[in-house]
Tab-separated table of C-alpha atoms in Angstrom:
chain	number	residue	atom	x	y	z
A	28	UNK	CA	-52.283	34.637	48.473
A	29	UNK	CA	-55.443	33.615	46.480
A	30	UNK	CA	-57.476	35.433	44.660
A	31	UNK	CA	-60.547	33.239	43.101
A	32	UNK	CA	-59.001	29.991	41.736
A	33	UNK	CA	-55.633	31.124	40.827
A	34	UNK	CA	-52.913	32.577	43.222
A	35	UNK	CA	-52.714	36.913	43.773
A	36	UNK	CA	-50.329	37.523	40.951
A	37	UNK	CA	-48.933	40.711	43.235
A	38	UNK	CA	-48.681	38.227	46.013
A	39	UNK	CA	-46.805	35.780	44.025
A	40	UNK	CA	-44.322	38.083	42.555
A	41	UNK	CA	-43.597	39.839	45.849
A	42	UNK	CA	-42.791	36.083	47.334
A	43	UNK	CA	-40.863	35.917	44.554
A	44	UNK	CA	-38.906	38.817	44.961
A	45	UNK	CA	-38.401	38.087	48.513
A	46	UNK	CA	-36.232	34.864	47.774
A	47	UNK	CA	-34.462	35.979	45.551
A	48	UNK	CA	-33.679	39.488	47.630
A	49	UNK	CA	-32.675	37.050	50.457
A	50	UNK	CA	-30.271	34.793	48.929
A	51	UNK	CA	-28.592	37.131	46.098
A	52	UNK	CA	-28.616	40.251	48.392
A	53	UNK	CA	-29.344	39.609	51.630
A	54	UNK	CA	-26.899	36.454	51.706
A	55	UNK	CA	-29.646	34.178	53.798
A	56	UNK	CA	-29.190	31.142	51.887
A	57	UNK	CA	-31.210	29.421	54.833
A	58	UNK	CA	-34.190	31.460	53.654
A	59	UNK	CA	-33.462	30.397	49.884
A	60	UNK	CA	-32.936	26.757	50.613
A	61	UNK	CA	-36.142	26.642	52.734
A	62	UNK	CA	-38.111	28.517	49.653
A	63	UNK	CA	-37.749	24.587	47.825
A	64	UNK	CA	-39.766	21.820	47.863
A	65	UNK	CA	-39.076	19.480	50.846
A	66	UNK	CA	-39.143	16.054	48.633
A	67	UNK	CA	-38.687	16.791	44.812
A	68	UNK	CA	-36.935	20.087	42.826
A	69	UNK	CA	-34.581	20.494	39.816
A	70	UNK	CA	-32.063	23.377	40.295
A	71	UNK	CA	-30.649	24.505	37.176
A	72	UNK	CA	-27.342	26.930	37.469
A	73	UNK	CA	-26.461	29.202	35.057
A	74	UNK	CA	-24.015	27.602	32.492
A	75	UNK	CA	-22.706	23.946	31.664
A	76	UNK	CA	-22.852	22.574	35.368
A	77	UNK	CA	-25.108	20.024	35.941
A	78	UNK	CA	-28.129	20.330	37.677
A	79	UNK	CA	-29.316	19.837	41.479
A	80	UNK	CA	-32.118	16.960	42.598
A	81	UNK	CA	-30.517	16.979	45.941
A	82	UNK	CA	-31.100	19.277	49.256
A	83	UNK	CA	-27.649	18.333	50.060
A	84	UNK	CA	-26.183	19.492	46.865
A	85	UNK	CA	-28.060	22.450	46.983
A	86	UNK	CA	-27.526	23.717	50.590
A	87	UNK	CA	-23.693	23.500	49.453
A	88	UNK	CA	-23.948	25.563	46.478
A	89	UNK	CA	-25.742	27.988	47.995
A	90	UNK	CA	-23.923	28.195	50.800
A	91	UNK	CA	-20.713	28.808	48.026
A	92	UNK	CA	-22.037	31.469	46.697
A	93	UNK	CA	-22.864	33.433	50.161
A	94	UNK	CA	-19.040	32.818	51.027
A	95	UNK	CA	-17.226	33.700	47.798
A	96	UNK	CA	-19.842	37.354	46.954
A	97	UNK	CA	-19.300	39.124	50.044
A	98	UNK	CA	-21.023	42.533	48.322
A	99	UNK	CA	-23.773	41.886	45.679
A	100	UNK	CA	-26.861	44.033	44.680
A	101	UNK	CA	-29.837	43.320	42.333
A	102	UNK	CA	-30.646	46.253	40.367
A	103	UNK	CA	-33.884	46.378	37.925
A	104	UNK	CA	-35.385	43.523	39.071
A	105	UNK	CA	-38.540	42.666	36.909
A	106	UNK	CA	-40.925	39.894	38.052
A	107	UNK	CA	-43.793	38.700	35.467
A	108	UNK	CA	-46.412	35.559	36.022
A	109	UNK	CA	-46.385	33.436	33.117
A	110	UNK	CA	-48.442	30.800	34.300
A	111	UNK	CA	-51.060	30.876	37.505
A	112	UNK	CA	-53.014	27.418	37.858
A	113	UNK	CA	-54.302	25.461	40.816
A	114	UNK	CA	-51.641	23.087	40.435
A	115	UNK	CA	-48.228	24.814	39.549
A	116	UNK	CA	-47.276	28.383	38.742
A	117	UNK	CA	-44.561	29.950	36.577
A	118	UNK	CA	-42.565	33.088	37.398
A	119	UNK	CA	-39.755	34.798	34.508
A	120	UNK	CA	-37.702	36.969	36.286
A	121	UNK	CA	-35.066	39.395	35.259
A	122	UNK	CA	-32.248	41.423	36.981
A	123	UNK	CA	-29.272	43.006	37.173
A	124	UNK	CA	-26.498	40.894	39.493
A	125	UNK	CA	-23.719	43.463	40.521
A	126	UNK	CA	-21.002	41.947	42.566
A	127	UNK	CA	-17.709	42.519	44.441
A	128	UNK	CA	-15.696	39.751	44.277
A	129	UNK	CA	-13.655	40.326	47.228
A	130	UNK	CA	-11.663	37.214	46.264
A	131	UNK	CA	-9.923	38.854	42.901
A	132	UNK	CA	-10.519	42.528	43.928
A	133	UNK	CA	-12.853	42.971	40.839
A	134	UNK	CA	-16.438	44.344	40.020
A	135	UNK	CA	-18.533	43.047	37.669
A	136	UNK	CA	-22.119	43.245	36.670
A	137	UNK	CA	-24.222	41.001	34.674
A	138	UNK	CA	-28.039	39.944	33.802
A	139	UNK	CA	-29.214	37.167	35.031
A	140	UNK	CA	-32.584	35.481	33.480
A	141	UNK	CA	-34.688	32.618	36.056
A	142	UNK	CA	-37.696	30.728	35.630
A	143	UNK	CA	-39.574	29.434	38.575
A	144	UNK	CA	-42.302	26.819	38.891
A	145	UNK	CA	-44.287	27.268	42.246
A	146	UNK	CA	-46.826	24.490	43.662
A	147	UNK	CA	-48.956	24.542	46.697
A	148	UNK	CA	-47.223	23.223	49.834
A	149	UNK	CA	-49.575	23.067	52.831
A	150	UNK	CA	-50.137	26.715	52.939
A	151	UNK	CA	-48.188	28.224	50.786
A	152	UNK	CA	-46.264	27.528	47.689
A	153	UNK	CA	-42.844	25.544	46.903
A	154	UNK	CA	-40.237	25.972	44.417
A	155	UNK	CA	-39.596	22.766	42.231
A	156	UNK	CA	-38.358	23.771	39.249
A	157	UNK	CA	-35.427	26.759	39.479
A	158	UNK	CA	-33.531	27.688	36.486
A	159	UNK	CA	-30.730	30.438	36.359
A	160	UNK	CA	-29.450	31.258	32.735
A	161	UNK	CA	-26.754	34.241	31.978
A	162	UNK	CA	-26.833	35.369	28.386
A	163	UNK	CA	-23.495	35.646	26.558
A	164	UNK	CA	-24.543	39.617	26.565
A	165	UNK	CA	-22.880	40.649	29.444
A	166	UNK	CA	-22.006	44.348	29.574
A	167	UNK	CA	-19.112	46.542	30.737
A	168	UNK	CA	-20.190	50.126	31.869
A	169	UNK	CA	-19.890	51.935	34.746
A	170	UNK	CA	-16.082	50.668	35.817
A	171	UNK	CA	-17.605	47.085	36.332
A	172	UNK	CA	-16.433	44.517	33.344
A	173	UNK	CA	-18.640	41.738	32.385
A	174	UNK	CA	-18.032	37.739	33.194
A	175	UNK	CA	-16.516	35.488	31.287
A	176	UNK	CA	-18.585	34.518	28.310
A	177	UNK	CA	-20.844	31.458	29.281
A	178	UNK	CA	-20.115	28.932	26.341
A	179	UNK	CA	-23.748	28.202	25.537
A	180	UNK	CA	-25.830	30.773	23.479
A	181	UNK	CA	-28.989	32.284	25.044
A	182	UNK	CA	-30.930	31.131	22.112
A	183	UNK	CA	-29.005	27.554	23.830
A	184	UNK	CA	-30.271	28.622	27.159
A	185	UNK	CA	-33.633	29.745	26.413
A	186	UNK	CA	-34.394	26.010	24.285
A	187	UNK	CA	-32.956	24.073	27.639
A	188	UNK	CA	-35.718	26.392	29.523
A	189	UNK	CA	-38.748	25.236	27.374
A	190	UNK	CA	-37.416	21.812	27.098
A	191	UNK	CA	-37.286	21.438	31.553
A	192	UNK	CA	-40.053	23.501	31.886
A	193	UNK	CA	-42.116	20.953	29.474
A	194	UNK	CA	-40.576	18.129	31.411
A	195	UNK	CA	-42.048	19.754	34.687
A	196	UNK	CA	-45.235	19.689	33.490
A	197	UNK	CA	-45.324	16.332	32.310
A	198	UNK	CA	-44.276	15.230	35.464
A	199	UNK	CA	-46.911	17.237	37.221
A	200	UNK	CA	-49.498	16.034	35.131
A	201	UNK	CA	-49.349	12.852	34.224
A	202	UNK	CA	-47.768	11.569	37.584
A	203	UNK	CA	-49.327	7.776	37.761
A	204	UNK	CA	-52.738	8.180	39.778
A	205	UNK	CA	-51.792	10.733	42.781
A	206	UNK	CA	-49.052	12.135	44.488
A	207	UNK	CA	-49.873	12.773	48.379
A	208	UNK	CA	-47.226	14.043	51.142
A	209	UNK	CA	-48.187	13.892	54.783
A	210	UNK	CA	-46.439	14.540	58.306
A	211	UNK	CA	-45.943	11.005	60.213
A	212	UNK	CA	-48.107	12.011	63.099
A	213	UNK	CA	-50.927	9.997	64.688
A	214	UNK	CA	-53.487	11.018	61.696
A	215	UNK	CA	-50.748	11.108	58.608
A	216	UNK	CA	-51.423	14.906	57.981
A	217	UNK	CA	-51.621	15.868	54.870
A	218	UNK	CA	-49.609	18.859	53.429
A	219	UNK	CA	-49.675	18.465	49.790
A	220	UNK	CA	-51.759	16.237	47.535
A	221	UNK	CA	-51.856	17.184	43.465
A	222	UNK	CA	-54.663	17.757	41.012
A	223	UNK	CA	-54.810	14.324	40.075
A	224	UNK	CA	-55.462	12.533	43.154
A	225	UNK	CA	-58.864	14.754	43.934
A	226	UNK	CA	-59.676	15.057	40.723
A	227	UNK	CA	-60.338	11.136	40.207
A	228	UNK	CA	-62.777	11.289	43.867
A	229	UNK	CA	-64.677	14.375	41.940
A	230	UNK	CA	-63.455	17.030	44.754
A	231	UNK	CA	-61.790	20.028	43.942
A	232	UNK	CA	-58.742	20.779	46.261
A	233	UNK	CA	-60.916	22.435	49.031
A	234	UNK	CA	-63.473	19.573	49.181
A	235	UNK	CA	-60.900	16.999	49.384
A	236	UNK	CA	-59.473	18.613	52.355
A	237	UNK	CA	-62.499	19.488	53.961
A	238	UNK	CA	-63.762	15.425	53.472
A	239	UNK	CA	-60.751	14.058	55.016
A	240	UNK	CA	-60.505	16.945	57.730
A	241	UNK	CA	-56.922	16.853	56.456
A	242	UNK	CA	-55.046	13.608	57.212
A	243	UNK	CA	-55.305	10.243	55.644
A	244	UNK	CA	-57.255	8.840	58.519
A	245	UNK	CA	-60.235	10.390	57.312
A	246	UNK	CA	-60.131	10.065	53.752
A	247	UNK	CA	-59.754	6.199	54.056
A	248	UNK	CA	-63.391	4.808	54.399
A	249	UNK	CA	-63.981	4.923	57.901
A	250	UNK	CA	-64.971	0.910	58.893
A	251	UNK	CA	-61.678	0.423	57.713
A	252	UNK	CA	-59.432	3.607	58.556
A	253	UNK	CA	-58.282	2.547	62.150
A	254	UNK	CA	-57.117	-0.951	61.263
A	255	UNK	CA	-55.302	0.156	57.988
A	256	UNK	CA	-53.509	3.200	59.683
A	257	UNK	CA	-52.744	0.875	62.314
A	258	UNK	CA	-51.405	-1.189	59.679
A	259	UNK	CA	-49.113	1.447	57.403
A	260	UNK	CA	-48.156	2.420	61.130
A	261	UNK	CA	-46.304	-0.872	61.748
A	262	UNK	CA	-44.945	-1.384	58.513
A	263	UNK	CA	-43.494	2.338	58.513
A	264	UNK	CA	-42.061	0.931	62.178
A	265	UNK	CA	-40.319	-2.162	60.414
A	266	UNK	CA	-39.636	-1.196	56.919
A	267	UNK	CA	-39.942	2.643	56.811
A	268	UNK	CA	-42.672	1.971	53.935
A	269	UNK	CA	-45.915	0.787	53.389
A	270	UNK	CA	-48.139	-0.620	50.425
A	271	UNK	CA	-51.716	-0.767	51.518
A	272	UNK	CA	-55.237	-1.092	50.135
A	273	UNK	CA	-58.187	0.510	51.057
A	274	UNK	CA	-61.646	2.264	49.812
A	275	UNK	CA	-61.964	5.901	48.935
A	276	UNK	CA	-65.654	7.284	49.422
A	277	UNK	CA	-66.371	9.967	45.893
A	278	UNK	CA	-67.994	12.812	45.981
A	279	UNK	CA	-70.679	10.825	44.090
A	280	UNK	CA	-71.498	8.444	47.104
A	281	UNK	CA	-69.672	5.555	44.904
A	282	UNK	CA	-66.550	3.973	46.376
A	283	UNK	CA	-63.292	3.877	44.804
A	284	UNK	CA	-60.084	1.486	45.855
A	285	UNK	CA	-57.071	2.991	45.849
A	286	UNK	CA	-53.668	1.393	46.337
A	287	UNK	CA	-51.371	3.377	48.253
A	288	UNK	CA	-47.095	2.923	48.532
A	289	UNK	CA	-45.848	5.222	51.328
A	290	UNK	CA	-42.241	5.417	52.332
A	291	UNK	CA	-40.676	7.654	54.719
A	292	UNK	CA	-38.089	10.342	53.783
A	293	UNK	CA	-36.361	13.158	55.146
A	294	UNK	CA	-37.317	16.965	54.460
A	295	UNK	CA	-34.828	20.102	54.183
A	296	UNK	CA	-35.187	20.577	57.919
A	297	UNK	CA	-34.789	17.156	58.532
A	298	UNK	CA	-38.048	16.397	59.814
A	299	UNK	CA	-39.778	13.058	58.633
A	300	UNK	CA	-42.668	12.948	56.195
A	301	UNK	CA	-44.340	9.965	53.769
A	302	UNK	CA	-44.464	10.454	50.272
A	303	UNK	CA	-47.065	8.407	48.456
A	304	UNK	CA	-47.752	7.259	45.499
A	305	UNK	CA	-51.932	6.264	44.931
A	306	UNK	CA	-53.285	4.393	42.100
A	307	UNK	CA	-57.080	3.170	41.389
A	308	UNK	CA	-57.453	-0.122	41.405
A	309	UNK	CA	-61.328	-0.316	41.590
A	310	UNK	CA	-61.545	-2.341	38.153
A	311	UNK	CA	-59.005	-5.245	39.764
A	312	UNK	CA	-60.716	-4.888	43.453
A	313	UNK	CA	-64.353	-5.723	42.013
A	314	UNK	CA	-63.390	-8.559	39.793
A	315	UNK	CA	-61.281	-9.890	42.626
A	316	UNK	CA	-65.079	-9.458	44.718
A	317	UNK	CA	-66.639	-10.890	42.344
A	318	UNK	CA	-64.362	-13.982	41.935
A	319	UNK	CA	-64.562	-14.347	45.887
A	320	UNK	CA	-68.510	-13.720	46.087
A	321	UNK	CA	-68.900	-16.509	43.115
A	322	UNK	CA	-66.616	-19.161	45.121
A	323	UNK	CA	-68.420	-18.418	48.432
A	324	UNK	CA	-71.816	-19.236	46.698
A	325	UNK	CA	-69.891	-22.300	45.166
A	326	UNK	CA	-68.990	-23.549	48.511
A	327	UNK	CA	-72.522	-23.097	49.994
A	328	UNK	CA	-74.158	-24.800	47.029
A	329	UNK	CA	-71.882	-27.672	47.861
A	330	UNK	CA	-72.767	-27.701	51.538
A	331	UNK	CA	-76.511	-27.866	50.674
A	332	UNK	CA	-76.095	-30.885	47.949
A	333	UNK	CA	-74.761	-34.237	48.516
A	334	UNK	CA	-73.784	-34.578	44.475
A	335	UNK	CA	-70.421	-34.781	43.249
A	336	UNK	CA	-69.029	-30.988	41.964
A	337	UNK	CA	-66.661	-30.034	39.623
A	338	UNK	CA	-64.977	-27.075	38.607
A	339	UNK	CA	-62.477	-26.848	34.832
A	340	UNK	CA	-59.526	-24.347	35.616
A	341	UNK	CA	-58.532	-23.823	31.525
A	342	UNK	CA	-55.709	-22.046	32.083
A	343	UNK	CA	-54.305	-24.726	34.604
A	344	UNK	CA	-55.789	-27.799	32.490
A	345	UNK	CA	-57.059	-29.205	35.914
A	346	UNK	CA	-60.151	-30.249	37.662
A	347	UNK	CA	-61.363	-29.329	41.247
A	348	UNK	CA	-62.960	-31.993	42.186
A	349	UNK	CA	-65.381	-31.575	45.368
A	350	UNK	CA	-67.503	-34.532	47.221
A	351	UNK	CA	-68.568	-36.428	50.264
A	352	UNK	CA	-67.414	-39.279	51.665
A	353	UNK	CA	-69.375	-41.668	53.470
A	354	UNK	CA	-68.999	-39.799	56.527
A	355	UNK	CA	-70.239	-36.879	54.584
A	356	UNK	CA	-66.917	-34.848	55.359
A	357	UNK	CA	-66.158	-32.586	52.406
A	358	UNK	CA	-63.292	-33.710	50.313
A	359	UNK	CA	-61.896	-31.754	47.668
A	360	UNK	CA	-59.411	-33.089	45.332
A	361	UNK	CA	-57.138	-31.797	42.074
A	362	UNK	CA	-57.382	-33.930	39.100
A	363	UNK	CA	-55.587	-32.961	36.009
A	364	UNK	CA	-57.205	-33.797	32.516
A	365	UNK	CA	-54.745	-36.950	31.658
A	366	UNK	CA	-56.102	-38.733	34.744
A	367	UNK	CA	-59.657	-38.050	33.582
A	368	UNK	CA	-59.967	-41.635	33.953
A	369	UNK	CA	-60.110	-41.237	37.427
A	370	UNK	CA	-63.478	-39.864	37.618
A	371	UNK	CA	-64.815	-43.421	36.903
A	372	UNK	CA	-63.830	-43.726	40.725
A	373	UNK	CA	-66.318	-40.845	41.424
A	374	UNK	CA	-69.176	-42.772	39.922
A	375	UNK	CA	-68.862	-39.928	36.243
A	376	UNK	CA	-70.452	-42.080	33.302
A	377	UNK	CA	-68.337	-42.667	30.009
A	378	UNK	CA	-70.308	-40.333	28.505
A	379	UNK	CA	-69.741	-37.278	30.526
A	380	UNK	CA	-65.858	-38.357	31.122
A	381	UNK	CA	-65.573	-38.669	26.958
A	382	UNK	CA	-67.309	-35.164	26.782
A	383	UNK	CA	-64.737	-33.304	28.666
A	384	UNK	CA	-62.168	-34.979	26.984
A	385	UNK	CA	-63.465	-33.926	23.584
C-alpha cells in the first residue's frame, strides 16, 4: 500500500471502498467492525446520537443496522484522500444510500457524507476516527422519498467534523512521549508504535523496527532486556500492568531512559495485547546517577579517613553525621540543627558549631 513515504492513494481509497461496500451493501458487519482500531476509535453516527468509544457499542449498532436494511445499495460512491502522512490518513467520502426498509414497506434514498482517519496497524491501516453525517438535503425522485429531516444543519454537521477531526489530531500528536501496542507473547511484539515514540530515538518508523527486530525485547538495552521483560512479565501475571524503567539505545549511540506503563486489554477479537504509554525520563535518571555516584564517593572518602564527616540536608534542616568509634565501626547519626549543641560531643570547636548556626 505504500508508495514512497506516504500510503498509494488508489490503494487507500479502494480499502476504503471495500469497508464501506461490506458493511452498507454487502451486510458483513464482521468485516466493518474488524476495519477499527483494536484499542482506541471514535464512531460518530449520523445525527444527534452520541458517539461510540466502545467495540461493544459498536458491534451492536452495526449489527442493528444489518438486521433492520435487509436491501440497501450505494450508488455514486466518490472516495477522495484529504490527508496521506506517515502517521494518520484522512479519507471524505460520498454516496448515495438507497434502502428497502422491509420493516415499514418503504424506499428511500439519501446521501450520506463520512470522514475517515486511517493509522498504521502492524501491516496495514486502522480506522480511529469514523464520522457519518446526512445533510438535511435529502431528495425524493425516482418513487423513493427522502428520510426524515436530521435536526442539525449540514453547515452543523460539517463544524462537528472539523472540530473531531482537530481533536484527532491533537490526540495523535501530542500524545505524552509515545504510544506503543504489542502482542503479549514471549518478546512483547510490537504492532503499532506512533511518530512520536521513534522520533525522540532519531529513527524513522522503518529503523525503529528494524533496531528492535520488532518486539520490545530488543529495543530495551540489551544488559538489561532479559531481567526487565522478565520483570513486566510478572507484574502483567499479578496485576495485568506494569510500570518499568529501562535504557533506550538512539540512533546517535547516546542512551535515552524511558519509563514505560503497560497494561493489558482486550482487542475486537478478543485476543490480549499491552498498550503502553512511554515517557523520557533521561533528565530525572542522570541527576538521580549523579546523586548516587556523589554519595558512593562520599562513603568511600569516609572509609579511607578516620575524621569526623558531616553532611547539611537544607531542605530537611538536619545533619548527617558520620564517624568512628573506638572500635573504628562506622556510625552514622541524624542530628537536627536545634541540637547543634551536640556536636561538642563529637569533639566540633565553638567556632565551627557557632558558624553553622549563623
Amino acid at each position: 500500500m505504500k508508495e514512497g513515504n506516504n500510503v498509494d492513494k488508489d490503494a487507500i481509497k479502494k480499502y476504503t471502498e471495500k469497508i464501506l461496500l461490506d458493511f452498507f451493501q454487502n451486510h458483513n458487519w464482521q468485516a466493518a467492525l474488524s476495519a477499527f482500531h483494536p484499542e482506541h476509535f471514535c464512531y460518530i453516527p449520523a445525527g444527534l446520537a452520541s458517539s461510540i468509544t466502545s467495540h461493544e457499542l459498536l458491534e451492536k449498532e452495526l449489527k442493528s443496522f444489518s438486521i433492520q436494511y435487509k436491501k440497501t445499495v450505494l450508488k455514486d460512491l466518490k472516495t477522495e484522500v484529504q490527508v496521506n502522512t506517515d502517521e494518520y490518513i484522512v479519507v471524505a467520502v460520498v454516496f448515495c444510500l438507497q434502502i428497502d426498509d422491509s420493516v415499514y414497506g418503504k424506499y428511500y434514498k439519501s446521501l450520506r457524507r463520512i470522514s475517515i482517519v486511517f493509522v498504521p496497524y502492524k501491516n496495514t491501516y486502522k480506522v480511529v476516527n469514523y464520522h457519518i453525517a446526512k445533510p438535511s438535503h435529502d431528495f425524493d425522485t425516482d418513487g423513493y422519498i427522502p428520510q426524515s429531516i436530521n435536526s442539525d444543519s449540514y453547515a452543523l454537521m460539517q463544524q462537528k467534523l472539523v472540530e473531531k477531526k482537530k481533536q484527532m489530531e491533537l490526540i495523535i500528536h501530542n500524545t505524552a512521549g509515545g504510544i506503543r501496542s504489542s502482542y503479549c507473547d514471549d518478546e512483547f511484539t510490537i504492532f503499532y508504535v506512533n511518530k512520536q515514540l521513534y522520533k525522540i530515538l532519531g529513527y524513522n518508523y522503518k529503523e525503529f523496527m528494524q533496531m528492535c527486530n520488532g518486539n520490545v525485547r530488543g529495543m530495551i538495552h540489551r544488559p538489561d532486556a532479559g531481567k526487565t521483560i522478565a520483570q513486566m512479565k510478572k507484574s502483567l501475571e499479578m496485576t495485568g500492568a506494569y510500570n518499568s524503567q529501562y535504557g533506550v539505545r538512539k540512533k546517535d549511540g547516546s542512551m535515552l531512559w524511558m519509563m514505560d506503563i503497560g497494561k493489558k486489554i482486550k482487542n475486537a477479537n478478543n485476543q490480549t495485547i499491552i498498550s503502553s504509554i512511554i515517557n523520557d525520563i533521561t533528565p530525572l535518571h542522570t541527576a538521580l546517577e549523579q546523586l548516587r555516584i556523589e554519595k558512593n564517593t562520599n562513603d568511600i572518602l569516609f572509609e579511607l579517613s578516620n575524621e569526623v564527616i558531616f553532611q547539611y540536608d537544607v531542605k530537611k534542616d538536619e545533619i548527617l553525621l558520620k564517624y568512628k568509634n573506638n572500635k573504628n565501626k562506622n556510625i552514622n547519626k541524624k542530628i537536627y540543627i536545634k541540637n547543634l549543641e551536640e556536636l561538642k560531643l563529637y569533639k566540633f570547636s565553638e567556632e565551627s558549631i557557632q558558624r553553622l548556626q549563623d
